[in-house]
mmCIF file of C-alpha atoms in Angstrom:
data_model
loop_
_atom_site.group_PDB
_atom_site.id
_atom_site.type_symbol
_atom_site.label_atom_id
_atom_site.label_comp_id
_atom_site.label_asym_id
_atom_site.label_seq_id
_atom_site.Cartn_x
_atom_site.Cartn_y
_atom_site.Cartn_z
ATOM 1 C CA MET A 1 -89.969 -78.934 7.632
ATOM 2 C CA TYR A 2 -86.656 -77.659 8.604
ATOM 3 C CA LYS A 3 -84.823 -80.733 7.171
ATOM 4 C CA LEU A 4 -86.574 -80.436 4.031
ATOM 5 C CA TYR A 5 -85.347 -76.931 3.277
ATOM 6 C CA THR A 6 -81.949 -77.490 4.547
ATOM 7 C CA ILE A 7 -81.777 -80.878 2.159
ATOM 8 C CA ILE A 8 -83.236 -78.461 -0.818
ATOM 9 C CA LEU A 9 -80.414 -75.883 -0.444
ATOM 10 C CA VAL A 10 -77.690 -78.399 -0.067
ATOM 11 C CA LEU A 11 -78.822 -80.085 -3.194
ATOM 12 C CA GLY A 12 -79.171 -76.601 -5.321
ATOM 13 C CA ILE A 13 -75.724 -75.777 -4.248
ATOM 14 C CA SER A 14 -74.417 -78.801 -5.155
ATOM 15 C CA PHE A 15 -75.866 -78.989 -8.232
ATOM 16 C CA SER A 16 -75.211 -75.902 -9.602
ATOM 17 C CA ALA A 17 -71.213 -76.682 -9.109
ATOM 18 C CA ILE A 18 -71.101 -79.954 -10.878
ATOM 19 C CA THR A 19 -69.223 -79.781 -14.598
ATOM 20 C CA VAL A 20 -69.807 -82.174 -17.024
ATOM 21 C CA GLU A 21 -66.446 -82.346 -19.308
ATOM 22 C CA LYS A 22 -66.648 -84.829 -22.418
ATOM 23 C CA VAL A 23 -63.369 -85.192 -24.336
ATOM 24 C CA VAL A 24 -62.112 -86.741 -27.463
ATOM 25 C CA ASP A 25 -59.642 -89.516 -27.651
ATOM 26 C CA GLY A 26 -56.490 -87.204 -27.477
ATOM 27 C CA GLY A 27 -57.900 -85.995 -24.164
ATOM 28 C CA GLN A 28 -59.084 -82.623 -25.493
ATOM 29 C CA ILE A 29 -62.194 -80.954 -24.278
ATOM 30 C CA TYR A 30 -65.079 -80.697 -26.766
ATOM 31 C CA PHE A 31 -68.048 -80.076 -24.401
ATOM 32 C CA SER A 32 -67.770 -78.682 -21.172
ATOM 33 C CA SER A 33 -70.633 -76.855 -18.780
ATOM 34 C CA GLY A 34 -70.985 -75.622 -15.068
ATOM 35 C CA GLN A 35 -69.519 -72.809 -13.214
ATOM 36 C CA LEU A 36 -66.560 -73.091 -15.232
ATOM 37 C CA HIS A 37 -65.054 -69.644 -14.603
ATOM 38 C CA HIS A 38 -66.195 -66.408 -12.744
ATOM 39 C CA LEU A 39 -65.909 -63.539 -14.852
ATOM 40 C CA LYS A 40 -63.211 -60.722 -14.091
ATOM 41 C CA GLY A 41 -63.629 -57.451 -15.708
ATOM 42 C CA GLU A 42 -64.179 -57.015 -19.323
ATOM 43 C CA PRO A 43 -65.925 -60.427 -20.532
ATOM 44 C CA GLU A 44 -64.105 -60.907 -23.987
ATOM 45 C CA SER A 45 -60.471 -60.431 -21.936
ATOM 46 C CA SER A 46 -61.637 -62.657 -19.168
ATOM 47 C CA VAL A 47 -63.019 -65.356 -21.782
ATOM 48 C CA ARG A 48 -59.416 -64.841 -23.400
ATOM 49 C CA ASN A 49 -57.917 -65.226 -19.689
ATOM 50 C CA TYR A 50 -60.116 -68.574 -19.102
ATOM 51 C CA LEU A 51 -59.130 -70.318 -22.768
ATOM 52 C CA GLU A 52 -55.650 -69.697 -21.947
ATOM 53 C CA SER A 53 -55.736 -70.949 -18.513
ATOM 54 C CA ILE A 54 -57.016 -74.061 -20.108
ATOM 55 C CA GLN A 55 -54.802 -74.510 -23.673
ATOM 56 C CA ASN A 56 -53.114 -77.926 -22.560
ATOM 57 C CA LYS A 57 -57.025 -78.980 -22.383
ATOM 58 C CA LEU A 58 -58.371 -77.537 -25.398
ATOM 59 C CA GLY A 59 -54.858 -79.067 -27.205
ATOM 60 C CA HIS A 60 -53.992 -75.832 -28.402
ATOM 61 C CA GLU A 61 -51.365 -72.931 -27.229
ATOM 62 C CA ASN A 62 -52.913 -69.942 -28.695
ATOM 63 C CA ALA A 63 -56.500 -70.745 -28.750
ATOM 64 C CA HIS A 64 -57.006 -67.714 -26.546
ATOM 65 C CA LYS A 65 -55.785 -65.471 -30.102
ATOM 66 C CA PHE A 66 -58.398 -66.983 -31.823
ATOM 67 C CA PRO A 67 -60.611 -64.287 -33.778
ATOM 68 C CA LEU A 68 -63.777 -63.440 -32.545
ATOM 69 C CA ASP A 69 -65.778 -64.779 -35.046
ATOM 70 C CA TYR A 70 -69.473 -63.742 -33.121
ATOM 71 C CA TYR A 71 -70.649 -62.316 -30.325
ATOM 72 C CA LYS A 72 -74.537 -62.286 -29.071
ATOM 73 C CA ASP A 73 -75.839 -60.867 -26.180
ATOM 74 C CA GLY A 74 -78.852 -63.324 -25.502
ATOM 75 C CA LYS A 75 -81.692 -63.273 -23.197
ATOM 76 C CA TYR A 76 -82.027 -63.333 -19.274
ATOM 77 C CA GLY A 77 -78.308 -61.965 -18.991
ATOM 78 C CA THR A 78 -76.785 -64.381 -21.468
ATOM 79 C CA ARG A 79 -73.743 -63.937 -23.514
ATOM 80 C CA HIS A 80 -72.559 -66.148 -26.437
ATOM 81 C CA PHE A 81 -68.934 -66.200 -27.895
ATOM 82 C CA SER A 82 -67.327 -68.001 -30.664
ATOM 83 C CA PHE A 83 -63.787 -68.000 -31.679
ATOM 84 C CA GLN A 84 -62.848 -68.949 -34.818
ATOM 85 C CA GLN A 85 -60.057 -71.780 -35.000
ATOM 86 C CA THR A 86 -56.758 -70.149 -37.137
ATOM 87 C CA TYR A 87 -53.702 -71.618 -38.165
ATOM 88 C CA ASN A 88 -50.686 -69.335 -39.627
ATOM 89 C CA GLY A 89 -53.546 -66.314 -39.883
ATOM 90 C CA ILE A 90 -55.649 -69.060 -42.139
ATOM 91 C CA PRO A 91 -58.992 -69.627 -40.856
ATOM 92 C CA VAL A 92 -59.791 -73.618 -40.430
ATOM 93 C CA PHE A 93 -63.373 -73.852 -42.244
ATOM 94 C CA GLY A 94 -65.826 -75.077 -39.690
ATOM 95 C CA ARG A 95 -63.795 -74.828 -36.512
ATOM 96 C CA TYR A 96 -64.842 -72.743 -33.477
ATOM 97 C CA ILE A 97 -64.657 -72.458 -29.310
ATOM 98 C CA ARG A 98 -67.993 -71.539 -28.549
ATOM 99 C CA VAL A 99 -68.323 -69.901 -24.980
ATOM 100 C CA HIS A 100 -71.537 -69.130 -23.243
ATOM 101 C CA ILE A 101 -71.883 -66.691 -20.077
ATOM 102 C CA GLN A 102 -74.521 -66.299 -17.259
ATOM 103 C CA GLY A 103 -74.724 -63.513 -15.632
ATOM 104 C CA GLY A 104 -70.650 -63.020 -14.506
ATOM 105 C CA VAL A 105 -69.806 -66.932 -14.984
ATOM 106 C CA ILE A 106 -68.825 -68.954 -18.021
ATOM 107 C CA THR A 107 -71.418 -71.899 -17.991
ATOM 108 C CA SER A 108 -70.634 -74.326 -21.075
ATOM 109 C CA LEU A 109 -67.678 -74.625 -23.667
ATOM 110 C CA SER A 110 -67.549 -76.299 -27.121
ATOM 111 C CA SER A 111 -64.959 -76.814 -29.167
ATOM 112 C CA ASN A 112 -64.136 -78.738 -32.517
ATOM 113 C CA ILE A 113 -60.923 -77.204 -33.080
ATOM 114 C CA ASP A 114 -58.160 -79.461 -34.866
ATOM 115 C CA ASN A 115 -54.425 -80.027 -34.294
ATOM 116 C CA ILE A 116 -53.208 -78.766 -38.025
ATOM 117 C CA ASP A 117 -49.580 -79.344 -39.550
ATOM 118 C CA LEU A 118 -49.596 -78.074 -42.959
ATOM 119 C CA SER A 119 -47.856 -75.609 -45.072
ATOM 120 C CA VAL A 120 -49.772 -72.416 -45.856
ATOM 121 C CA VAL A 121 -48.160 -71.713 -48.948
ATOM 122 C CA PRO A 122 -50.507 -71.457 -51.594
ATOM 123 C CA ILE A 123 -48.704 -73.218 -55.144
ATOM 124 C CA ILE A 124 -51.699 -72.784 -57.087
ATOM 125 C CA THR A 125 -52.855 -69.636 -57.440
ATOM 126 C CA GLU A 126 -56.685 -67.856 -56.864
ATOM 127 C CA SER A 127 -56.978 -66.826 -61.085
ATOM 128 C CA GLY A 128 -55.317 -70.711 -61.228
ATOM 129 C CA ALA A 129 -58.170 -72.127 -58.712
ATOM 130 C CA MET A 130 -60.913 -70.295 -60.993
ATOM 131 C CA ASP A 131 -59.503 -71.668 -64.131
ATOM 132 C CA ILE A 132 -60.174 -75.182 -62.540
ATOM 133 C CA ILE A 133 -63.425 -74.535 -62.022
ATOM 134 C CA ARG A 134 -64.511 -72.370 -64.851
ATOM 135 C CA PRO A 135 -64.646 -75.248 -68.181
ATOM 136 C CA THR A 136 -67.720 -76.443 -65.990
ATOM 137 C CA TYR A 137 -69.422 -73.400 -66.185
ATOM 138 C CA ILE A 138 -68.330 -72.430 -69.577
ATOM 139 C CA SER A 139 -71.170 -72.016 -71.623
ATOM 140 C CA THR A 140 -73.900 -70.934 -68.700
ATOM 141 C CA SER A 141 -74.716 -67.915 -67.053
ATOM 142 C CA THR A 142 -73.025 -68.951 -63.945
ATOM 143 C CA TYR A 143 -71.040 -66.313 -61.890
ATOM 144 C CA LEU A 144 -68.211 -67.319 -60.318
ATOM 145 C CA LYS A 145 -66.351 -65.597 -57.062
ATOM 146 C CA TYR A 146 -63.743 -66.382 -55.381
ATOM 147 C CA GLN A 147 -64.483 -66.311 -51.299
ATOM 148 C CA ASN A 148 -61.079 -67.037 -49.851
ATOM 149 C CA LEU A 149 -57.680 -69.007 -49.075
ATOM 150 C CA GLN A 150 -58.599 -71.077 -46.069
ATOM 151 C CA ILE A 151 -58.059 -74.566 -43.990
ATOM 152 C CA TYR A 152 -61.081 -76.976 -44.721
ATOM 153 C CA ILE A 153 -60.458 -80.515 -43.300
ATOM 154 C CA HIS A 154 -61.932 -83.540 -45.125
ATOM 155 C CA ASN A 155 -61.985 -87.107 -43.830
ATOM 156 C CA SER A 156 -59.892 -86.205 -41.290
ATOM 157 C CA ILE A 157 -57.345 -84.497 -43.304
ATOM 158 C CA PRO A 158 -56.286 -81.113 -43.211
ATOM 159 C CA HIS A 159 -56.082 -79.235 -46.945
ATOM 160 C CA LEU A 160 -55.300 -75.407 -47.708
ATOM 161 C CA ILE A 161 -57.782 -74.366 -49.864
ATOM 162 C CA HIS A 162 -59.356 -71.880 -52.520
ATOM 163 C CA SER A 163 -63.097 -71.723 -51.589
ATOM 164 C CA ILE A 164 -65.009 -70.307 -54.815
ATOM 165 C CA ASP A 165 -68.958 -69.710 -55.047
ATOM 166 C CA ALA A 166 -70.296 -70.656 -58.704
ATOM 167 C CA VAL A 167 -74.028 -68.918 -58.533
ATOM 168 C CA SER A 168 -76.773 -69.344 -61.039
ATOM 169 C CA PHE A 169 -80.122 -68.559 -61.136
ATOM 170 C CA GLU A 170 -80.829 -72.147 -60.899
ATOM 171 C CA ASP A 171 -78.644 -73.251 -58.226
ATOM 172 C CA SER A 172 -75.362 -72.389 -56.555
ATOM 173 C CA TRP A 173 -72.308 -74.285 -55.048
ATOM 174 C CA ARG A 174 -69.063 -73.937 -53.222
ATOM 175 C CA TYR A 175 -66.229 -75.573 -54.508
ATOM 176 C CA MET A 176 -63.026 -76.416 -52.182
ATOM 177 C CA VAL A 177 -59.796 -76.343 -54.608
ATOM 178 C CA ASP A 178 -56.796 -77.589 -53.117
ATOM 179 C CA ALA A 179 -54.145 -74.759 -53.010
ATOM 180 C CA HIS A 180 -51.545 -77.613 -53.216
ATOM 181 C CA THR A 181 -52.740 -79.927 -56.019
ATOM 182 C CA GLY A 182 -55.452 -78.253 -57.859
ATOM 183 C CA GLU A 183 -57.663 -81.501 -56.797
ATOM 184 C CA ILE A 184 -61.678 -80.111 -56.241
ATOM 185 C CA VAL A 185 -61.556 -81.503 -52.576
ATOM 186 C CA ASP A 186 -65.294 -80.794 -51.807
ATOM 187 C CA ARG A 187 -68.120 -79.209 -52.785
ATOM 188 C CA PHE A 188 -71.542 -78.575 -51.652
ATOM 189 C CA SER A 189 -74.953 -76.736 -52.748
#
């Protein structure tokens, strides 16, 4: 009986420290789990310190400076942080680092951030982008609402875009208008 308890104790200790790490072709982490880091002090600061310590694995030297987009206290002592990627102060659509904590330990991290090299100076203005969309809806009761300037990665190519919503009683669409060319890069409802 003593041997069985010893085996269970050893297995329990061993498995709790196992780390799973998945990387993309460039070697950047997109998922990691296990006992990744023990928190010291205030949770958000400690998470940011951890992100700074693994910046080479994340493939981004300023990942620890990304704005906190979402925080939630979960069940059973869990906490969840989501940091949105930015490039030169402009948010990158749908690109986040998510960190999960159990007790005082970071237990998982997922990341879909990209390396971006793009001019963030728009050539097409906000009103110019609205004028590109407007002819489609000129004779309807659709309301156009400008959302923001952001970076949108479409088919692995980053675009500086103006995000515009077209809303009617029947449906709504979000348009991504390239702020350099005026091309409608994407739209979805």
